[in-house]
Amino acid sequence: MSKKLAGKVAVVTGASAGIGLGIAKAFAIEGARVFITGRRQSELDRAVAEIGHGAIGIQGDAGNLADLDALYATVKEKAGHIDVLALNAGFYEFMKLGEITEEHFDKTYNVNVKGLLFGLQKALPFLPKGASVIFTGSIAASIGIPTMSVYSSTKAAVRNLARGFMLDTKALGIRINVLSPGHTLTPGLQSLIPAAAQAGLVDTIPLSRLGSPEDLGKAAVFLASDDSAYITGIELDVDGGVSQY
């Protein structure tokens, strides 16, 4: 059986851990040549080793425009183009209304919105006809979550950027979709939510379990591959059903 991404070049931002790593591993397993980014070199090196398949790690901050330029310069030199662009890098922390700081607001928007917007814009010269762009959104874009209002608003922005960019890039023949995770067992979730509270989250999920990076990776492969060749502008919720009630 042929691999779904054989011969494809894929870039995944924020892929040194969690969902991004799950996406990068799934792409590599399906035959893609994978480039990943991450802010910390040690974690990036571990991720590259875990992905295998000739993956290449490029250190950088997705919210830093100079780092984005360096990323695409490296990809241009080593691969020449990008068939699959997964803009996954994101930032979140809990902060309730009345305590929200300018630093919290700026950091969240800088990574989740600014970094994603310019991550796509700067990649446009390298995206051939038929390329697939995947934004990592969140079910937080459409439901209320206490102490995560700023983060939720960035993901609502991501959802609507996809709608607009889908039309802006019509002449290029590329597809842009949003992959929206629900409650997913990642290092970030484990660091912010105690195990006892995680059990409470499971009670709210119709499929009665937390998602995994592997779940998101499989869905990302669908959006990256020709299996979704007639799909653009959608939001694919991978959340065990939690956003549907």
Short mmCIF file of C-alpha atoms in Angstrom, two decimals:
data_model
loop_
_atom_site.label_atom_id
_atom_site.label_comp_id
_atom_site.label_asym_id
_atom_site.label_seq_id
_atom_site.Cartn_x
_atom_site.Cartn_y
_atom_site.Cartn_z
CA MET A 1 0.00 0.00 0.00
CA SER A 2 1.43 3.38 -0.98
CA LYS A 3 1.92 5.98 1.72
CA LYS A 4 -0.47 8.91 1.64
CA LEU A 5 2.22 11.59 1.77
CA ALA A 6 4.98 9.84 -0.18
CA GLY A 7 7.30 12.36 -1.78
CA LYS A 8 5.69 15.33 -0.03
CA VAL A 9 7.55 18.05 1.87
CA ALA A 10 5.87 19.00 5.15
CA VAL A 11 6.57 21.80 7.62
CA VAL A 12 5.12 21.63 11.14
CA THR A 13 5.62 24.53 13.53
CA GLY A 14 5.64 24.02 17.28
CA ALA A 15 6.38 20.32 16.87
CA SER A 16 8.85 19.58 19.64
CA ALA A 17 6.10 18.12 21.85
CA GLY A 18 2.39 17.43 22.14
CA ILE A 19 0.02 17.81 19.21
CA GLY A 20 2.67 19.20 16.86
CA LEU A 21 4.91 16.23 17.50
CA GLY A 22 1.98 13.88 16.93
CA ILE A 23 1.28 15.56 13.59
CA ALA A 24 4.93 15.47 12.51
CA LYS A 25 5.27 11.78 13.40
CA ALA A 26 2.11 10.92 11.46
CA PHE A 27 3.34 12.83 8.42
CA ALA A 28 6.71 11.07 8.52
CA ILE A 29 5.10 7.64 8.86
CA GLU A 30 3.04 8.41 5.76
CA GLY A 31 6.16 9.19 3.75
CA ALA A 32 6.60 12.95 4.04
CA ARG A 33 9.95 14.66 4.40
CA VAL A 34 9.33 16.64 7.58
CA PHE A 35 10.75 19.93 8.83
CA ILE A 36 9.79 20.95 12.37
CA THR A 37 10.29 24.00 14.55
CA GLY A 38 10.53 24.50 18.28
CA ARG A 39 11.88 27.16 20.63
CA ARG A 40 14.17 24.98 22.76
CA GLN A 41 17.00 23.15 21.01
CA SER A 42 17.17 20.23 23.45
CA GLU A 43 13.48 19.43 23.05
CA LEU A 44 13.74 19.92 19.30
CA ASP A 45 16.60 17.44 19.10
CA ARG A 46 14.61 14.85 21.05
CA ALA A 47 11.62 15.34 18.78
CA VAL A 48 13.70 14.93 15.63
CA ALA A 49 15.09 11.67 16.98
CA GLU A 50 11.60 10.46 17.88
CA ILE A 51 10.17 11.34 14.47
CA GLY A 52 13.04 9.74 12.56
CA HIS A 53 12.63 9.31 8.79
CA GLY A 54 15.18 12.06 8.13
CA ALA A 55 13.24 14.80 9.93
CA ILE A 56 14.98 18.17 10.20
CA GLY A 57 14.62 20.49 13.19
CA ILE A 58 14.93 24.27 12.93
CA GLN A 59 15.03 26.26 16.15
CA GLY A 60 12.81 29.30 16.21
CA ASP A 61 9.90 31.18 17.75
CA ALA A 62 6.78 31.09 15.56
CA GLY A 63 5.87 34.60 16.69
CA ASN A 64 9.22 36.03 15.57
CA LEU A 65 9.22 37.13 11.93
CA ALA A 66 12.99 36.84 11.56
CA ASP A 67 12.78 33.23 12.78
CA LEU A 68 10.07 32.54 10.21
CA ASP A 69 12.33 33.95 7.48
CA ALA A 70 15.14 31.66 8.67
CA LEU A 71 12.79 28.67 8.65
CA TYR A 72 11.70 29.19 5.06
CA ALA A 73 15.24 29.97 3.91
CA THR A 74 16.32 26.58 5.23
CA VAL A 75 13.36 24.78 3.67
CA LYS A 76 14.03 26.55 0.35
CA GLU A 77 17.67 25.47 0.42
CA LYS A 78 17.00 21.85 1.36
CA ALA A 79 13.66 21.12 -0.34
CA GLY A 80 12.67 24.02 -2.58
CA HIS A 81 8.94 23.93 -1.82
CA ILE A 82 6.30 22.98 0.77
CA ASP A 83 3.45 20.58 -0.02
CA VAL A 84 1.98 20.54 3.49
CA LEU A 85 2.19 23.47 5.90
CA ALA A 86 0.89 22.75 9.41
CA LEU A 87 0.92 25.95 11.45
CA ASN A 88 0.53 24.42 14.87
CA ALA A 89 2.64 26.55 17.22
CA GLY A 90 0.53 27.98 20.00
CA PHE A 91 0.60 29.41 23.51
CA TYR A 92 -1.91 29.28 26.33
CA GLU A 93 -2.13 29.90 30.03
CA PHE A 94 -4.98 30.44 32.46
CA MET A 95 -5.85 34.02 33.44
CA LYS A 96 -9.27 35.23 34.52
CA LEU A 97 -10.89 38.58 33.79
CA GLY A 98 -9.70 41.15 36.30
CA GLU A 99 -6.19 39.71 36.33
CA ILE A 100 -5.37 39.72 32.59
CA THR A 101 -2.08 41.47 31.89
CA GLU A 102 -0.83 43.16 28.75
CA GLU A 103 2.02 40.64 28.64
CA HIS A 104 -0.45 37.74 28.68
CA PHE A 105 -2.54 39.30 25.92
CA ASP A 106 0.43 40.20 23.72
CA LYS A 107 2.18 36.84 24.07
CA THR A 108 -0.99 34.88 23.30
CA TYR A 109 -1.84 36.93 20.22
CA ASN A 110 1.77 37.14 19.06
CA VAL A 111 2.13 33.38 18.76
CA ASN A 112 -1.42 32.25 18.00
CA VAL A 113 -2.49 34.94 15.53
CA LYS A 114 0.51 36.99 14.35
CA GLY A 115 2.76 33.96 14.02
CA LEU A 116 0.14 32.00 12.12
CA LEU A 117 -0.75 34.86 9.78
CA PHE A 118 2.84 35.61 8.82
CA GLY A 119 3.70 31.92 8.88
CA LEU A 120 1.34 31.48 5.96
CA GLN A 121 2.10 34.76 4.20
CA LYS A 122 5.84 34.15 4.18
CA ALA A 123 5.31 30.58 2.92
CA LEU A 124 3.19 31.56 -0.09
CA PRO A 125 6.12 31.59 -2.57
CA PHE A 126 6.88 27.97 -1.65
CA LEU A 127 3.36 26.52 -1.87
CA PRO A 128 2.64 24.82 -5.22
CA LYS A 129 -0.83 24.26 -6.63
CA GLY A 130 -2.49 21.53 -4.61
CA ALA A 131 -0.63 22.32 -1.39
CA SER A 132 -2.46 21.80 1.89
CA VAL A 133 -2.32 24.32 4.74
CA ILE A 134 -3.52 23.25 8.17
CA PHE A 135 -4.12 25.69 11.01
CA THR A 136 -4.33 24.27 14.52
CA GLY A 137 -7.42 25.81 16.05
CA SER A 138 -9.29 24.73 19.16
CA ILE A 139 -12.78 23.94 20.30
CA ALA A 140 -12.19 26.93 22.59
CA ALA A 141 -13.02 29.10 19.57
CA SER A 142 -16.69 28.18 19.84
CA ILE A 143 -17.32 27.35 23.50
CA GLY A 144 -16.73 29.24 26.71
CA ILE A 145 -13.88 28.07 28.97
CA PRO A 146 -13.27 29.86 32.28
CA THR A 147 -9.94 31.74 32.55
CA MET A 148 -9.13 31.09 28.88
CA SER A 149 -10.99 33.95 27.21
CA VAL A 150 -7.91 35.50 25.57
CA TYR A 151 -6.73 32.16 24.22
CA SER A 152 -10.25 31.35 23.01
CA SER A 153 -10.45 34.65 21.16
CA THR A 154 -7.18 33.92 19.33
CA LYS A 155 -8.55 30.59 18.14
CA ALA A 156 -11.74 32.27 16.94
CA ALA A 157 -9.47 34.58 14.96
CA VAL A 158 -7.65 31.56 13.50
CA ARG A 159 -10.96 30.07 12.38
CA ASN A 160 -11.93 33.22 10.54
CA LEU A 161 -8.49 33.81 9.07
CA ALA A 162 -8.91 30.44 7.36
CA ARG A 163 -12.20 31.56 5.84
CA GLY A 164 -10.70 34.75 4.48
CA PHE A 165 -7.39 33.27 3.34
CA MET A 166 -9.23 30.48 1.52
CA LEU A 167 -10.67 33.16 -0.75
CA ASP A 168 -7.53 35.30 -0.90
CA THR A 169 -5.54 32.32 -2.22
CA LYS A 170 -8.14 31.02 -4.68
CA ALA A 171 -5.91 31.71 -7.67
CA LEU A 172 -3.07 29.69 -6.12
CA GLY A 173 -5.07 26.48 -5.94
CA ILE A 174 -4.13 25.65 -2.36
CA ARG A 175 -6.39 24.35 0.40
CA ILE A 176 -6.64 25.84 3.90
CA ASN A 177 -8.38 24.00 6.73
CA VAL A 178 -8.52 24.19 10.52
CA LEU A 179 -7.83 21.23 12.78
CA SER A 180 -9.44 21.88 16.16
CA PRO A 181 -8.42 19.68 19.09
CA GLY A 182 -10.50 19.16 22.17
CA HIS A 183 -9.10 18.08 25.52
CA THR A 184 -5.88 16.34 24.50
CA LEU A 185 -3.37 14.63 26.78
CA THR A 186 -0.21 16.62 26.09
CA PRO A 187 2.67 17.76 28.32
CA GLY A 188 1.07 21.20 28.37
CA LEU A 189 -2.25 19.90 29.67
CA GLN A 190 -0.53 17.70 32.22
CA SER A 191 1.49 20.64 33.55
CA LEU A 192 -1.56 22.89 33.93
CA ILE A 193 -4.27 20.46 35.04
CA PRO A 194 -3.78 18.00 37.92
CA ALA A 195 -4.57 14.33 37.32
CA ALA A 196 -7.72 14.52 39.44
CA ALA A 197 -9.06 17.39 37.35
CA GLN A 198 -8.21 15.50 34.17
CA ALA A 199 -10.57 12.76 35.32
CA GLY A 200 -13.27 15.40 35.61
CA LEU A 201 -12.63 16.45 32.01
CA VAL A 202 -13.13 12.89 30.84
CA ASP A 203 -16.62 12.91 32.36
CA THR A 204 -17.59 15.72 29.95
CA ILE A 205 -16.46 13.88 26.80
CA PRO A 206 -18.98 11.64 24.97
CA LEU A 207 -16.22 9.21 23.94
CA SER A 208 -15.13 9.01 27.59
CA ARG A 209 -11.42 9.63 27.12
CA LEU A 210 -8.95 12.41 26.50
CA GLY A 211 -7.63 12.79 23.00
CA SER A 212 -4.04 11.94 22.11
CA PRO A 213 -1.45 13.53 19.82
CA GLU A 214 -1.84 10.41 17.67
CA ASP A 215 -5.55 11.17 17.23
CA LEU A 216 -4.69 14.62 15.93
CA GLY A 217 -1.91 13.24 13.74
CA LYS A 218 -4.29 10.90 11.96
CA ALA A 219 -6.77 13.70 11.31
CA ALA A 220 -3.96 15.95 10.06
CA VAL A 221 -2.87 13.27 7.58
CA PHE A 222 -6.41 13.28 6.19
CA LEU A 223 -6.34 17.06 5.70
CA ALA A 224 -2.83 16.91 4.25
CA SER A 225 -3.47 14.14 1.76
CA ASP A 226 -5.45 13.78 -1.44
CA ASP A 227 -8.18 12.08 0.62
CA SER A 228 -9.40 15.63 1.33
CA ALA A 229 -8.70 17.04 -2.14
CA TYR A 230 -12.18 18.61 -2.39
CA ILE A 231 -12.20 20.03 1.13
CA THR A 232 -11.17 23.57 2.00
CA GLY A 233 -12.22 26.14 4.57
CA ILE A 234 -13.57 23.64 7.07
CA GLU A 235 -13.00 23.22 10.79
CA LEU A 236 -12.46 19.59 11.74
CA ASP A 237 -13.18 19.06 15.44
CA VAL A 238 -11.16 16.21 16.92
CA ASP A 239 -12.62 16.33 20.41
CA GLY A 240 -14.51 13.16 21.25
CA GLY A 241 -17.76 15.02 20.68
CA VAL A 242 -17.39 17.48 23.54
CA SER A 243 -18.15 20.57 21.44
CA GLN A 244 -21.37 19.16 20.04
CA TYR A 245 -23.60 19.75 23.05
#
